Amino acid sequence: MSLTVDADVAVLAEADRRRTFAIISHPDAGKTTLTEKFLLYAGAVVQAGAVKARAGRRRATSDWMGMEQERGISITSSVLQFTYRGHVVNLLDTPGHRDFSEDTYRVLAAADAAIMVLDVAKGIEPQTLKLFEVCRSRSLPVLTFLNKYDRPGRDPLELLDEIEAQIGLRPTPVTWPVGIPGDFRGVIDRRGGDFVRYTRTARGATVAAEERIDSGRAALEEGDAWTQATETIALFDGVGATLDAASFLAGESSPLFVGSALTNFGVRHLLDAIVDLAPPAPARPDVAGSLRPLEAPCSGFVFKIQANMDPAHRDHVAFFRVCSGRFTRGMVLTHGPSGRPFSTKYAASMFGADRDTIEVAYPGDVVGLVNASGLQIGDTLYEAAPVTFPAIATFAPELFATARLKDPSRYKRFVRGLTQLEREGVVQVLRDPGGDPVLPLLAAVGAMQFEVFTHRLANEFGAEAELVLSPYKAARCTDAASAEHLRRIDGVRVLARVDGTLLALFENVYRLQRLKGEHPDWKLDPIVTAGAKA
Ligand code: G4P
């Protein structure tokens, strides 16, 4: 089936007004606060704080799992959609905990841009450095927000150096502060040279009025602080640290904004930047690298699977990012890997724990396919003209553990839970091809994945297990021929992932390096991607 010319134009126009992005930050840098303020400024909530739980429990609409609520952190991800200045903004929530989890990487695969939120007192924190590197390696356009400027913090120039040195992303300040962190007067908007005075509303519950002042008056009123800020800006002009759309879209430079999410300052600048600078939903490449045109029949891929989102219904939701065409609820798509038809009767938009039936979606949007138990992470779904989108990158696991069941009579439940949580990608499961199929080694990128695993195993499947960490320090992809040799070496184990990839695990990194030197013909490749579904 081919779409009519009018329909093509409509799809292109809808894709053009979509902005799909993720906020990435270290816990406590202000991601939740900023998310709330976005909703406030977009008119999606009337008062910020309304989406937070009461009784001091810190959680936004997108936190829903019991464990998240207990700890006030966000482990799973969902999608907030709102309109702003005639644009449809899809905010993909990333887990906001100290550990990296594979979930975050998957969410970034579905985003077209990211906002990096840094606490001005802290800068880039080591635990989240990896996340920023992923954006950089994927050439994802990144906007930077220096948050908490209302409080004492570090010299912002130092933070700029840090961003460039550690992530290799060139910051290009769009707004620049007048005053120091803690004595914040406002920002200079470099696009027109105006001064935007810092005003605060009570905890920023309502939209702040913006006072714009011309540079002449600002110089008189702000004195030395103004002079210092303008001198710094002259320095930026001199070294070309100026907003540059092309290098931003290529993921090389990052437009930088300064503000205070708590008091609403700078929130509108950032939201405007999403609309004005961040890219619209682009045509996405297939596995062979050819772009699937936006106006082609509907297609997309599953980037996340979550079961039991609604404990009352024990259901299973696949998050589907639309890449081309017009999605309408009830349409029958083809499931790429199996070639089978897939009915989208139960499609929903996901707004935290709430869900509404979704009728229509366009490129950039995310649809929650409810009760989609046949879908796996990375699967392509398409209408008419077949397409296969690339597998979602997974990262080399760094932690390994075996599960010890506390009550052996719960064995069946354990196996059911293991199978489900493996499918959802909560942890990677490595099996010994010749060994016990149900006592596998669990592998993860971050420790939180293990915690989520045992928590869900106990709460959703009634199987309490204890995890015992294994001593492996490194994992490499290998092949059957090399595996023959590797299996004979002490301290090395070869296991298979569900997609058939063989992984060699090493207790000792030096041993790995020595083996690589001694046997250059053995396959010992770093693990970058998995689950290829070509
Ligand atoms: P996260 O999602 O990135 O983990 O951070 P979150 O927004 O929850 O913010 C962490 C803490 O930092 C919160 O304080 C929040 O109020 C505060 N905060 C966020 N943005 C700003 C800002 O611009 N300026 C200042 N001064 N503080 C900011 P909390 O005490 O942990 O929680 P709460 O009691 O305020 O909710």
Short mmCIF file of N, CA and C in Angstrom, two decimals, residues 363-444:
data_model
loop_
_atom_site.label_atom_id
_atom_site.label_comp_id
_atom_site.label_asym_id
_atom_site.label_seq_id
_atom_site.Cartn_x
_atom_site.Cartn_y
_atom_site.Cartn_z
N PRO A 363 6.33 9.72 13.19
CA PRO A 363 7.75 9.53 13.48
C PRO A 363 8.23 10.38 14.66
N GLY A 364 8.94 9.76 15.55
CA GLY A 364 9.41 10.44 16.76
C GLY A 364 8.59 10.04 17.98
N ASP A 365 7.34 9.62 17.75
CA ASP A 365 6.48 9.26 18.88
C ASP A 365 6.81 7.86 19.39
N VAL A 366 6.38 7.62 20.62
CA VAL A 366 6.56 6.30 21.21
C VAL A 366 5.19 5.75 21.56
N VAL A 367 4.95 4.53 21.15
CA VAL A 367 3.67 3.89 21.42
C VAL A 367 3.94 2.73 22.37
N GLY A 368 3.11 2.60 23.38
CA GLY A 368 3.22 1.43 24.26
C GLY A 368 2.32 0.33 23.72
N LEU A 369 2.92 -0.75 23.30
CA LEU A 369 2.11 -1.86 22.79
C LEU A 369 1.86 -2.81 23.95
N VAL A 370 0.62 -2.85 24.38
CA VAL A 370 0.27 -3.61 25.58
C VAL A 370 0.01 -5.07 25.22
N ASN A 371 0.45 -5.93 26.11
CA ASN A 371 0.32 -7.38 25.90
C ASN A 371 0.98 -7.87 24.63
N ALA A 372 2.15 -7.31 24.38
CA ALA A 372 2.90 -7.67 23.18
C ALA A 372 3.95 -8.71 23.56
N SER A 373 3.49 -9.85 24.03
CA SER A 373 4.45 -10.80 24.59
C SER A 373 5.37 -11.44 23.54
N GLY A 374 5.03 -11.29 22.26
CA GLY A 374 5.90 -11.90 21.24
C GLY A 374 7.05 -10.99 20.83
N LEU A 375 7.12 -9.78 21.39
CA LEU A 375 8.14 -8.84 20.93
C LEU A 375 9.38 -8.85 21.82
N GLN A 376 10.52 -8.60 21.20
CA GLN A 376 11.79 -8.52 21.92
C GLN A 376 12.42 -7.15 21.68
N ILE A 377 13.32 -6.78 22.55
CA ILE A 377 14.03 -5.51 22.38
C ILE A 377 14.79 -5.54 21.05
N GLY A 378 14.65 -4.48 20.28
CA GLY A 378 15.36 -4.38 19.01
C GLY A 378 14.52 -4.84 17.82
N ASP A 379 13.38 -5.47 18.06
CA ASP A 379 12.55 -5.97 16.95
C ASP A 379 11.99 -4.82 16.12
N THR A 380 12.01 -5.02 14.82
CA THR A 380 11.39 -4.06 13.91
C THR A 380 9.96 -4.50 13.62
N LEU A 381 9.06 -3.53 13.52
CA LEU A 381 7.69 -3.79 13.04
C LEU A 381 7.49 -2.86 11.85
N TYR A 382 6.86 -3.37 10.81
CA TYR A 382 6.64 -2.50 9.65
C TYR A 382 5.34 -2.81 8.96
N GLU A 383 4.93 -1.84 8.16
CA GLU A 383 3.74 -1.99 7.34
C GLU A 383 4.24 -2.03 5.90
N ALA A 384 3.68 -2.87 5.09
CA ALA A 384 4.03 -2.96 3.66
C ALA A 384 5.54 -3.15 3.46
N ALA A 385 6.20 -2.18 2.82
CA ALA A 385 7.62 -2.35 2.46
C ALA A 385 8.47 -2.77 3.65
N PRO A 386 9.08 -3.96 3.59
CA PRO A 386 9.88 -4.45 4.73
C PRO A 386 11.09 -3.57 5.04
N VAL A 387 11.46 -3.55 6.29
CA VAL A 387 12.66 -2.83 6.71
C VAL A 387 13.16 -3.52 7.98
N THR A 388 14.45 -3.46 8.22
CA THR A 388 15.00 -3.94 9.49
C THR A 388 15.87 -2.84 10.06
N PHE A 389 15.52 -2.37 11.24
CA PHE A 389 16.35 -1.36 11.88
C PHE A 389 17.50 -2.04 12.63
N PRO A 390 18.61 -1.33 12.80
CA PRO A 390 19.78 -1.96 13.44
C PRO A 390 19.47 -2.43 14.85
N ALA A 391 20.18 -3.45 15.29
CA ALA A 391 20.02 -3.94 16.66
C ALA A 391 20.43 -2.82 17.62
N ILE A 392 19.87 -2.85 18.80
CA ILE A 392 20.22 -1.82 19.79
C ILE A 392 21.52 -2.25 20.48
N ALA A 393 22.46 -1.33 20.53
CA ALA A 393 23.76 -1.66 21.10
C ALA A 393 23.61 -2.08 22.56
N THR A 394 24.31 -3.12 22.92
CA THR A 394 24.41 -3.42 24.35
C THR A 394 25.89 -3.27 24.70
N PHE A 395 26.14 -3.11 25.96
CA PHE A 395 27.52 -2.85 26.35
C PHE A 395 28.11 -4.04 27.09
N ALA A 396 29.40 -4.09 27.09
CA ALA A 396 30.07 -5.21 27.73
C ALA A 396 29.66 -5.27 29.19
N PRO A 397 29.17 -6.41 29.65
CA PRO A 397 28.85 -6.51 31.07
C PRO A 397 30.12 -6.38 31.90
N GLU A 398 29.97 -5.80 33.07
CA GLU A 398 31.14 -5.63 33.93
C GLU A 398 30.98 -6.36 35.25
N LEU A 399 29.76 -6.81 35.51
CA LEU A 399 29.50 -7.51 36.76
C LEU A 399 28.84 -8.85 36.45
N PHE A 400 29.21 -9.86 37.21
CA PHE A 400 28.69 -11.20 36.96
C PHE A 400 28.26 -11.81 38.29
N ALA A 401 27.21 -12.60 38.26
CA ALA A 401 26.74 -13.21 39.51
C ALA A 401 25.95 -14.47 39.21
N THR A 402 25.91 -15.35 40.21
CA THR A 402 25.01 -16.51 40.10
C THR A 402 23.89 -16.30 41.11
N ALA A 403 22.72 -16.85 40.78
CA ALA A 403 21.57 -16.70 41.67
C ALA A 403 21.41 -17.95 42.50
N ARG A 404 21.19 -17.76 43.80
CA ARG A 404 20.95 -18.90 44.69
C ARG A 404 19.51 -18.78 45.20
N LEU A 405 18.72 -19.75 44.87
CA LEU A 405 17.31 -19.72 45.23
C LEU A 405 17.17 -20.02 46.72
N LYS A 406 16.41 -19.17 47.46
CA LYS A 406 16.32 -19.38 48.91
C LYS A 406 15.46 -20.59 49.24
N ASP A 407 14.37 -20.77 48.50
CA ASP A 407 13.49 -21.90 48.74
C ASP A 407 13.42 -22.75 47.47
N PRO A 408 14.12 -23.89 47.46
CA PRO A 408 14.21 -24.69 46.23
C PRO A 408 12.86 -25.13 45.67
N SER A 409 11.81 -25.15 46.51
CA SER A 409 10.51 -25.57 45.99
C SER A 409 9.92 -24.50 45.05
N ARG A 410 10.55 -23.34 45.04
CA ARG A 410 10.06 -22.25 44.16
C ARG A 410 10.77 -22.26 42.81
N TYR A 411 11.37 -23.36 42.51
CA TYR A 411 12.21 -23.47 41.32
C TYR A 411 11.50 -23.07 40.02
N LYS A 412 10.24 -23.57 39.87
CA LYS A 412 9.50 -23.27 38.64
C LYS A 412 9.25 -21.78 38.49
N ARG A 413 8.92 -21.16 39.61
CA ARG A 413 8.67 -19.71 39.59
C ARG A 413 9.96 -18.98 39.20
N PHE A 414 11.05 -19.48 39.75
CA PHE A 414 12.35 -18.88 39.46
C PHE A 414 12.63 -18.92 37.95
N VAL A 415 12.38 -20.09 37.36
CA VAL A 415 12.66 -20.24 35.93
C VAL A 415 11.75 -19.31 35.12
N ARG A 416 10.49 -19.21 35.55
CA ARG A 416 9.57 -18.33 34.83
C ARG A 416 10.04 -16.87 34.92
N GLY A 417 10.44 -16.47 36.12
CA GLY A 417 10.92 -15.11 36.31
C GLY A 417 12.19 -14.84 35.52
N LEU A 418 13.09 -15.79 35.57
CA LEU A 418 14.36 -15.64 34.85
C LEU A 418 14.11 -15.44 33.36
N THR A 419 13.21 -16.25 32.82
CA THR A 419 12.92 -16.17 31.39
C THR A 419 12.33 -14.81 31.06
N GLN A 420 11.40 -14.36 31.88
CA GLN A 420 10.75 -13.08 31.62
C GLN A 420 11.75 -11.92 31.74
N LEU A 421 12.53 -11.92 32.81
CA LEU A 421 13.42 -10.79 33.05
C LEU A 421 14.58 -10.78 32.05
N GLU A 422 14.92 -11.93 31.55
CA GLU A 422 15.92 -11.99 30.48
C GLU A 422 15.34 -11.37 29.21
N ARG A 423 14.10 -11.69 28.92
CA ARG A 423 13.46 -11.14 27.72
C ARG A 423 13.36 -9.63 27.79
N GLU A 424 13.10 -9.16 28.98
CA GLU A 424 12.99 -7.71 29.14
C GLU A 424 14.35 -7.04 29.13
N GLY A 425 15.40 -7.83 29.19
CA GLY A 425 16.74 -7.26 29.18
C GLY A 425 17.11 -6.66 30.53
N VAL A 426 16.48 -7.11 31.60
CA VAL A 426 16.81 -6.58 32.94
C VAL A 426 18.26 -6.93 33.28
N VAL A 427 18.62 -8.18 32.99
CA VAL A 427 20.03 -8.59 33.09
C VAL A 427 20.33 -9.42 31.85
N GLN A 428 21.61 -9.60 31.57
CA GLN A 428 21.98 -10.53 30.51
C GLN A 428 22.15 -11.90 31.16
N VAL A 429 21.76 -12.93 30.44
CA VAL A 429 21.85 -14.27 30.99
C VAL A 429 22.83 -15.07 30.13
N LEU A 430 23.85 -15.61 30.77
CA LEU A 430 24.89 -16.35 30.04
C LEU A 430 24.82 -17.82 30.44
N ARG A 431 24.76 -18.68 29.44
CA ARG A 431 24.62 -20.10 29.75
C ARG A 431 25.81 -20.88 29.23
N ASP A 432 26.09 -21.95 29.94
CA ASP A 432 27.16 -22.84 29.54
C ASP A 432 26.56 -23.82 28.53
N PRO A 433 27.00 -23.79 27.27
CA PRO A 433 26.36 -24.63 26.26
C PRO A 433 26.31 -26.10 26.67
N GLY A 434 27.30 -26.55 27.42
CA GLY A 434 27.29 -27.96 27.80
C GLY A 434 26.82 -28.18 29.24
N GLY A 435 26.48 -27.08 29.92
CA GLY A 435 26.21 -27.20 31.36
C GLY A 435 24.75 -27.06 31.71
N ASP A 436 24.49 -26.72 32.97
CA ASP A 436 23.14 -26.61 33.48
C ASP A 436 22.41 -25.44 32.82
N PRO A 437 21.31 -25.70 32.10
CA PRO A 437 20.66 -24.62 31.37
C PRO A 437 19.93 -23.62 32.27
N VAL A 438 19.57 -24.05 33.49
CA VAL A 438 18.79 -23.14 34.32
C VAL A 438 19.58 -22.52 35.46
N LEU A 439 20.85 -22.84 35.57
CA LEU A 439 21.65 -22.15 36.57
C LEU A 439 22.71 -21.32 35.86
N PRO A 440 22.26 -20.30 35.18
CA PRO A 440 23.18 -19.53 34.35
C PRO A 440 23.95 -18.50 35.15
N LEU A 441 24.83 -17.83 34.46
CA LEU A 441 25.54 -16.71 35.07
C LEU A 441 24.80 -15.46 34.63
N LEU A 442 24.56 -14.58 35.58
CA LEU A 442 23.89 -13.33 35.24
C LEU A 442 24.95 -12.26 35.03
N ALA A 443 24.71 -11.41 34.05
CA ALA A 443 25.70 -10.37 33.76
C ALA A 443 24.99 -9.03 33.66
N ALA A 444 25.68 -7.97 34.09
CA ALA A 444 25.06 -6.64 34.06
C ALA A 444 26.11 -5.58 33.84
#
